Amino acid sequence: MTRSAAPTPRRRAKLAALGLALLLSGCADAGLVVDASGGMLTTGRVDGSSAVAPNLPRRAGSPRHILVLTSGGADGAFGAGVITAWTASGRRPQFDIVSGTSTGALQATAAFLGPDYDALLERIYTSTRTRDIFRSNGVKTLLGTGLYDPAPLRRLLEEVIDETTLDAVAAAHAAGRRLYVTTTDMTAGRSVLWDMGAIASGQGNRKSAFLGVLVASAAVPGLVEPVYVRDQEGRAVHSDGGVKTPVPLEAFMLKQRSAAPTHVWVIANGHVSRDAALRSEAQHVLGLARRGITQLIRQLLYTSVQDAEAKARRAGARFHLVALPTSVPEAVNPLDFRPEELRGLYETGRATGQLRFGSLADEAALQ
């Protein structure tokens, strides 16, 4: 009986690579899938205009209040602090519209439903660690679509957004208020606006769809696995809404139904300035790359805030901006959630909110 020759090192390497590829191929396309049969309000256009104008809230006689929550990653702890301080001031209105993207999307449901959810905002934005929302894909990254799997984030959202929460969103929607979240359709290269109240009012898998949109809005392309959305055109890849729309204010939201004023409140989860607040000593590849990306994000947020202000003023609305003071450093890494850093940003938000909305604030500016 002839014994076969032992495989050479080169052949063993090929067999190992083939086995690894077969193993990874079984999980490379097992991402989260959302059915877009309801809730996709508009897929936007390249110029950012709305493709569809929805039915807007009608509250005759009283001012309308629109809250816009921007992108910003871990700097969202600042925005959470501002919101809870606003509640403590006794001057926080009930918002007619809340629109959020990226980390702002994760804040939006709590902000929409009111002060009863402030404790949740504080807990999430002061105690969360990176491992609570992302896990490394390891070797799966070779055939996957992101370095990190957002499964922990989805589990966290499943814990804090239950059927009672969805019922509350649906009830507010029926009363004429609106909750919007933005994602980016990476397949088509366009911004997508989701009517979360319509999703919460649906039947069947409403929770899965609701959470899927939130996860997609916070999924940084290339770094975090995207969410797949089934729509009339097939299946599209959806990622971080802040890629195209870091300040999710649409013109249709500003349409006046009465002579009462409309207030647009933008809470910017980060600095709003053209130039960096701090010097960087980065001189090597990774440090320079990170610096370049953060400055691109800074510029996009800055110009988007300017655009939002111009849009609001053209519509006759009053524009209010609350941003992280440039004297306070942003998170070192917006995707690295460290409780000690989050707590500092949260407390900065509290202090900023107290100054803006507290007893010494200009009452006329809040009306």
PDB file of N, CA and C in Angstrom, residues 136-182:
ATOM      1  N   SER A 136     -15.328  43.320  18.775  1.00  0.00           N
ATOM      2  CA  SER A 136     -14.457  43.139  17.625  1.00  0.00           C
ATOM      3  C   SER A 136     -14.906  41.957  16.771  1.00  0.00           C
ATOM      4  N   ASN A 137     -14.824  42.120  15.472  1.00  0.00           N
ATOM      5  CA  ASN A 137     -15.149  41.024  14.557  1.00  0.00           C
ATOM      6  C   ASN A 137     -13.971  40.076  14.350  1.00  0.00           C
ATOM      7  N   GLY A 138     -12.798  40.453  14.829  1.00  0.00           N
ATOM      8  CA  GLY A 138     -11.642  39.575  14.684  1.00  0.00           C
ATOM      9  C   GLY A 138     -11.375  39.218  13.238  1.00  0.00           C
ATOM     10  N   VAL A 139     -11.143  37.924  12.985  1.00  0.00           N
ATOM     11  CA  VAL A 139     -10.831  37.482  11.622  1.00  0.00           C
ATOM     12  C   VAL A 139     -12.018  37.607  10.681  1.00  0.00           C
ATOM     13  N   LYS A 140     -13.217  37.717  11.246  1.00  0.00           N
ATOM     14  CA  LYS A 140     -14.410  37.886  10.409  1.00  0.00           C
ATOM     15  C   LYS A 140     -14.335  39.170   9.583  1.00  0.00           C
ATOM     16  N   THR A 141     -13.525  40.113  10.049  1.00  0.00           N
ATOM     17  CA  THR A 141     -13.372  41.382   9.339  1.00  0.00           C
ATOM     18  C   THR A 141     -12.888  41.166   7.912  1.00  0.00           C
ATOM     19  N   LEU A 142     -12.131  40.079   7.676  1.00  0.00           N
ATOM     20  CA  LEU A 142     -11.567  39.822   6.353  1.00  0.00           C
ATOM     21  C   LEU A 142     -12.643  39.724   5.287  1.00  0.00           C
ATOM     22  N   LEU A 143     -13.789  39.150   5.621  1.00  0.00           N
ATOM     23  CA  LEU A 143     -14.880  39.010   4.652  1.00  0.00           C
ATOM     24  C   LEU A 143     -16.130  39.766   5.087  1.00  0.00           C
ATOM     25  N   GLY A 144     -16.041  40.517   6.160  1.00  0.00           N
ATOM     26  CA  GLY A 144     -17.196  41.241   6.659  1.00  0.00           C
ATOM     27  C   GLY A 144     -17.254  42.666   6.154  1.00  0.00           C
ATOM     28  N   THR A 145     -18.059  43.481   6.835  1.00  0.00           N
ATOM     29  CA  THR A 145     -18.276  44.866   6.397  1.00  0.00           C
ATOM     30  C   THR A 145     -17.981  45.867   7.503  1.00  0.00           C
ATOM     31  N   GLY A 146     -17.245  45.421   8.521  1.00  0.00           N
ATOM     32  CA  GLY A 146     -16.901  46.341   9.595  1.00  0.00           C
ATOM     33  C   GLY A 146     -15.956  45.701  10.591  1.00  0.00           C
ATOM     34  N   LEU A 147     -15.150  46.534  11.223  1.00  0.00           N
ATOM     35  CA  LEU A 147     -14.235  46.029  12.242  1.00  0.00           C
ATOM     36  C   LEU A 147     -14.991  45.589  13.486  1.00  0.00           C
ATOM     37  N   TYR A 148     -16.158  46.210  13.722  1.00  0.00           N
ATOM     38  CA  TYR A 148     -16.897  45.930  14.941  1.00  0.00           C
ATOM     39  C   TYR A 148     -18.321  45.480  14.639  1.00  0.00           C
ATOM     40  N   ASP A 149     -18.816  44.605  15.502  1.00  0.00           N
ATOM     41  CA  ASP A 149     -20.184  44.101  15.430  1.00  0.00           C
ATOM     42  C   ASP A 149     -21.026  44.889  16.433  1.00  0.00           C
ATOM     43  N   PRO A 150     -22.146  45.501  15.996  1.00  0.00           N
ATOM     44  CA  PRO A 150     -22.965  46.294  16.915  1.00  0.00           C
ATOM     45  C   PRO A 150     -23.975  45.471  17.702  1.00  0.00           C
ATOM     46  N   ALA A 151     -23.804  44.151  17.744  1.00  0.00           N
ATOM     47  CA  ALA A 151     -24.759  43.305  18.470  1.00  0.00           C
ATOM     48  C   ALA A 151     -24.933  43.736  19.928  1.00  0.00           C
ATOM     49  N   PRO A 152     -23.860  44.117  20.643  1.00  0.00           N
ATOM     50  CA  PRO A 152     -24.073  44.583  22.015  1.00  0.00           C
ATOM     51  C   PRO A 152     -24.949  45.833  22.094  1.00  0.00           C
ATOM     52  N   LEU A 153     -24.803  46.746  21.122  1.00  0.00           N
ATOM     53  CA  LEU A 153     -25.645  47.941  21.096  1.00  0.00           C
ATOM     54  C   LEU A 153     -27.102  47.556  20.921  1.00  0.00           C
ATOM     55  N   ARG A 154     -27.360  46.622  20.039  1.00  0.00           N
ATOM     56  CA  ARG A 154     -28.741  46.192  19.818  1.00  0.00           C
ATOM     57  C   ARG A 154     -29.326  45.561  21.088  1.00  0.00           C
ATOM     58  N   ARG A 155     -28.526  44.740  21.783  1.00  0.00           N
ATOM     59  CA  ARG A 155     -29.015  44.144  23.027  1.00  0.00           C
ATOM     60  C   ARG A 155     -29.323  45.222  24.070  1.00  0.00           C
ATOM     61  N   LEU A 156     -28.464  46.238  24.136  1.00  0.00           N
ATOM     62  CA  LEU A 156     -28.697  47.336  25.071  1.00  0.00           C
ATOM     63  C   LEU A 156     -29.994  48.057  24.736  1.00  0.00           C
ATOM     64  N   LEU A 157     -30.211  48.324  23.458  1.00  0.00           N
ATOM     65  CA  LEU A 157     -31.435  49.000  23.038  1.00  0.00           C
ATOM     66  C   LEU A 157     -32.666  48.138  23.298  1.00  0.00           C
ATOM     67  N   GLU A 158     -32.533  46.823  23.142  1.00  0.00           N
ATOM     68  CA  GLU A 158     -33.651  45.925  23.421  1.00  0.00           C
ATOM     69  C   GLU A 158     -34.064  45.998  24.886  1.00  0.00           C
ATOM     70  N   GLU A 159     -33.097  46.249  25.758  1.00  0.00           N
ATOM     71  CA  GLU A 159     -33.384  46.345  27.186  1.00  0.00           C
ATOM     72  C   GLU A 159     -34.097  47.645  27.539  1.00  0.00           C
ATOM     73  N   VAL A 160     -33.717  48.735  26.900  1.00  0.00           N
ATOM     74  CA  VAL A 160     -34.237  50.047  27.312  1.00  0.00           C
ATOM     75  C   VAL A 160     -35.434  50.519  26.490  1.00  0.00           C
ATOM     76  N   ILE A 161     -35.630  49.938  25.305  1.00  0.00           N
ATOM     77  CA  ILE A 161     -36.792  50.301  24.486  1.00  0.00           C
ATOM     78  C   ILE A 161     -37.699  49.083  24.399  1.00  0.00           C
ATOM     79  N   ASP A 162     -38.712  49.063  25.246  1.00  0.00           N
ATOM     80  CA  ASP A 162     -39.627  47.925  25.296  1.00  0.00           C
ATOM     81  C   ASP A 162     -40.954  48.276  24.616  1.00  0.00           C
ATOM     82  N   GLU A 163     -41.902  47.383  24.725  1.00  0.00           N
ATOM     83  CA  GLU A 163     -43.194  47.597  24.067  1.00  0.00           C
ATOM     84  C   GLU A 163     -43.921  48.812  24.650  1.00  0.00           C
ATOM     85  N   THR A 164     -43.745  49.060  25.948  1.00  0.00           N
ATOM     86  CA  THR A 164     -44.369  50.233  26.564  1.00  0.00           C
ATOM     87  C   THR A 164     -43.806  51.522  25.969  1.00  0.00           C
ATOM     88  N   THR A 165     -42.491  51.531  25.746  1.00  0.00           N
ATOM     89  CA  THR A 165     -41.857  52.699  25.130  1.00  0.00           C
ATOM     90  C   THR A 165     -42.384  52.913  23.718  1.00  0.00           C
ATOM     91  N   LEU A 166     -42.489  51.841  22.959  1.00  0.00           N
ATOM     92  CA  LEU A 166     -43.005  51.956  21.593  1.00  0.00           C
ATOM     93  C   LEU A 166     -44.457  52.436  21.592  1.00  0.00           C
ATOM     94  N   ASP A 167     -45.243  51.972  22.558  1.00  0.00           N
ATOM     95  CA  ASP A 167     -46.628  52.442  22.670  1.00  0.00           C
ATOM     96  C   ASP A 167     -46.670  53.944  22.944  1.00  0.00           C
ATOM     97  N   ALA A 168     -45.742  54.423  23.771  1.00  0.00           N
ATOM     98  CA  ALA A 168     -45.699  55.856  24.090  1.00  0.00           C
ATOM     99  C   ALA A 168     -45.320  56.670  22.855  1.00  0.00           C
ATOM    100  N   VAL A 169     -44.366  56.172  22.058  1.00  0.00           N
ATOM    101  CA  VAL A 169     -43.986  56.858  20.812  1.00  0.00           C
ATOM    102  C   VAL A 169     -45.174  56.877  19.854  1.00  0.00           C
ATOM    103  N   ALA A 170     -45.880  55.748  19.755  1.00  0.00           N
ATOM    104  CA  ALA A 170     -47.037  55.662  18.859  1.00  0.00           C
ATOM    105  C   ALA A 170     -48.141  56.617  19.300  1.00  0.00           C
ATOM    106  N   ALA A 171     -48.365  56.744  20.613  1.00  0.00           N
ATOM    107  CA  ALA A 171     -49.407  57.644  21.118  1.00  0.00           C
ATOM    108  C   ALA A 171     -49.068  59.101  20.811  1.00  0.00           C
ATOM    109  N   ALA A 172     -47.791  59.461  20.968  1.00  0.00           N
ATOM    110  CA  ALA A 172     -47.370  60.828  20.639  1.00  0.00           C
ATOM    111  C   ALA A 172     -47.523  61.092  19.152  1.00  0.00           C
ATOM    112  N   HIS A 173     -47.229  60.086  18.353  1.00  0.00           N
ATOM    113  CA  HIS A 173     -47.376  60.200  16.897  1.00  0.00           C
ATOM    114  C   HIS A 173     -48.848  60.439  16.538  1.00  0.00           C
ATOM    115  N   ALA A 174     -49.748  59.692  17.177  1.00  0.00           N
ATOM    116  CA  ALA A 174     -51.181  59.850  16.917  1.00  0.00           C
ATOM    117  C   ALA A 174     -51.663  61.234  17.329  1.00  0.00           C
ATOM    118  N   ALA A 175     -50.997  61.833  18.322  1.00  0.00           N
ATOM    119  CA  ALA A 175     -51.370  63.169  18.787  1.00  0.00           C
ATOM    120  C   ALA A 175     -50.809  64.269  17.899  1.00  0.00           C
ATOM    121  N   GLY A 176     -50.005  63.907  16.904  1.00  0.00           N
ATOM    122  CA  GLY A 176     -49.503  64.891  15.952  1.00  0.00           C
ATOM    123  C   GLY A 176     -48.048  65.255  16.099  1.00  0.00           C
ATOM    124  N   ARG A 177     -47.346  64.671  17.075  1.00  0.00           N
ATOM    125  CA  ARG A 177     -45.923  64.942  17.237  1.00  0.00           C
ATOM    126  C   ARG A 177     -45.124  63.976  16.366  1.00  0.00           C
ATOM    127  N   ARG A 178     -43.868  64.337  16.087  1.00  0.00           N
ATOM    128  CA  ARG A 178     -43.072  63.529  15.158  1.00  0.00           C
ATOM    129  C   ARG A 178     -41.672  63.270  15.700  1.00  0.00           C
ATOM    130  N   LEU A 179     -41.225  62.030  15.513  1.00  0.00           N
ATOM    131  CA  LEU A 179     -39.878  61.601  15.877  1.00  0.00           C
ATOM    132  C   LEU A 179     -39.199  61.076  14.618  1.00  0.00           C
ATOM    133  N   TYR A 180     -38.082  61.695  14.251  1.00  0.00           N
ATOM    134  CA  TYR A 180     -37.365  61.313  13.036  1.00  0.00           C
ATOM    135  C   TYR A 180     -35.934  60.869  13.357  1.00  0.00           C
ATOM    136  N   VAL A 181     -35.455  59.920  12.592  1.00  0.00           N
ATOM    137  CA  VAL A 181     -34.067  59.462  12.672  1.00  0.00           C
ATOM    138  C   VAL A 181     -33.521  59.369  11.255  1.00  0.00           C
ATOM    139  N   THR A 182     -32.260  59.738  11.091  1.00  0.00           N
ATOM    140  CA  THR A 182     -31.629  59.738   9.772  1.00  0.00           C
ATOM    141  C   THR A 182     -30.585  58.630   9.662  1.00  0.00           C
TER     142      THR A 182
END
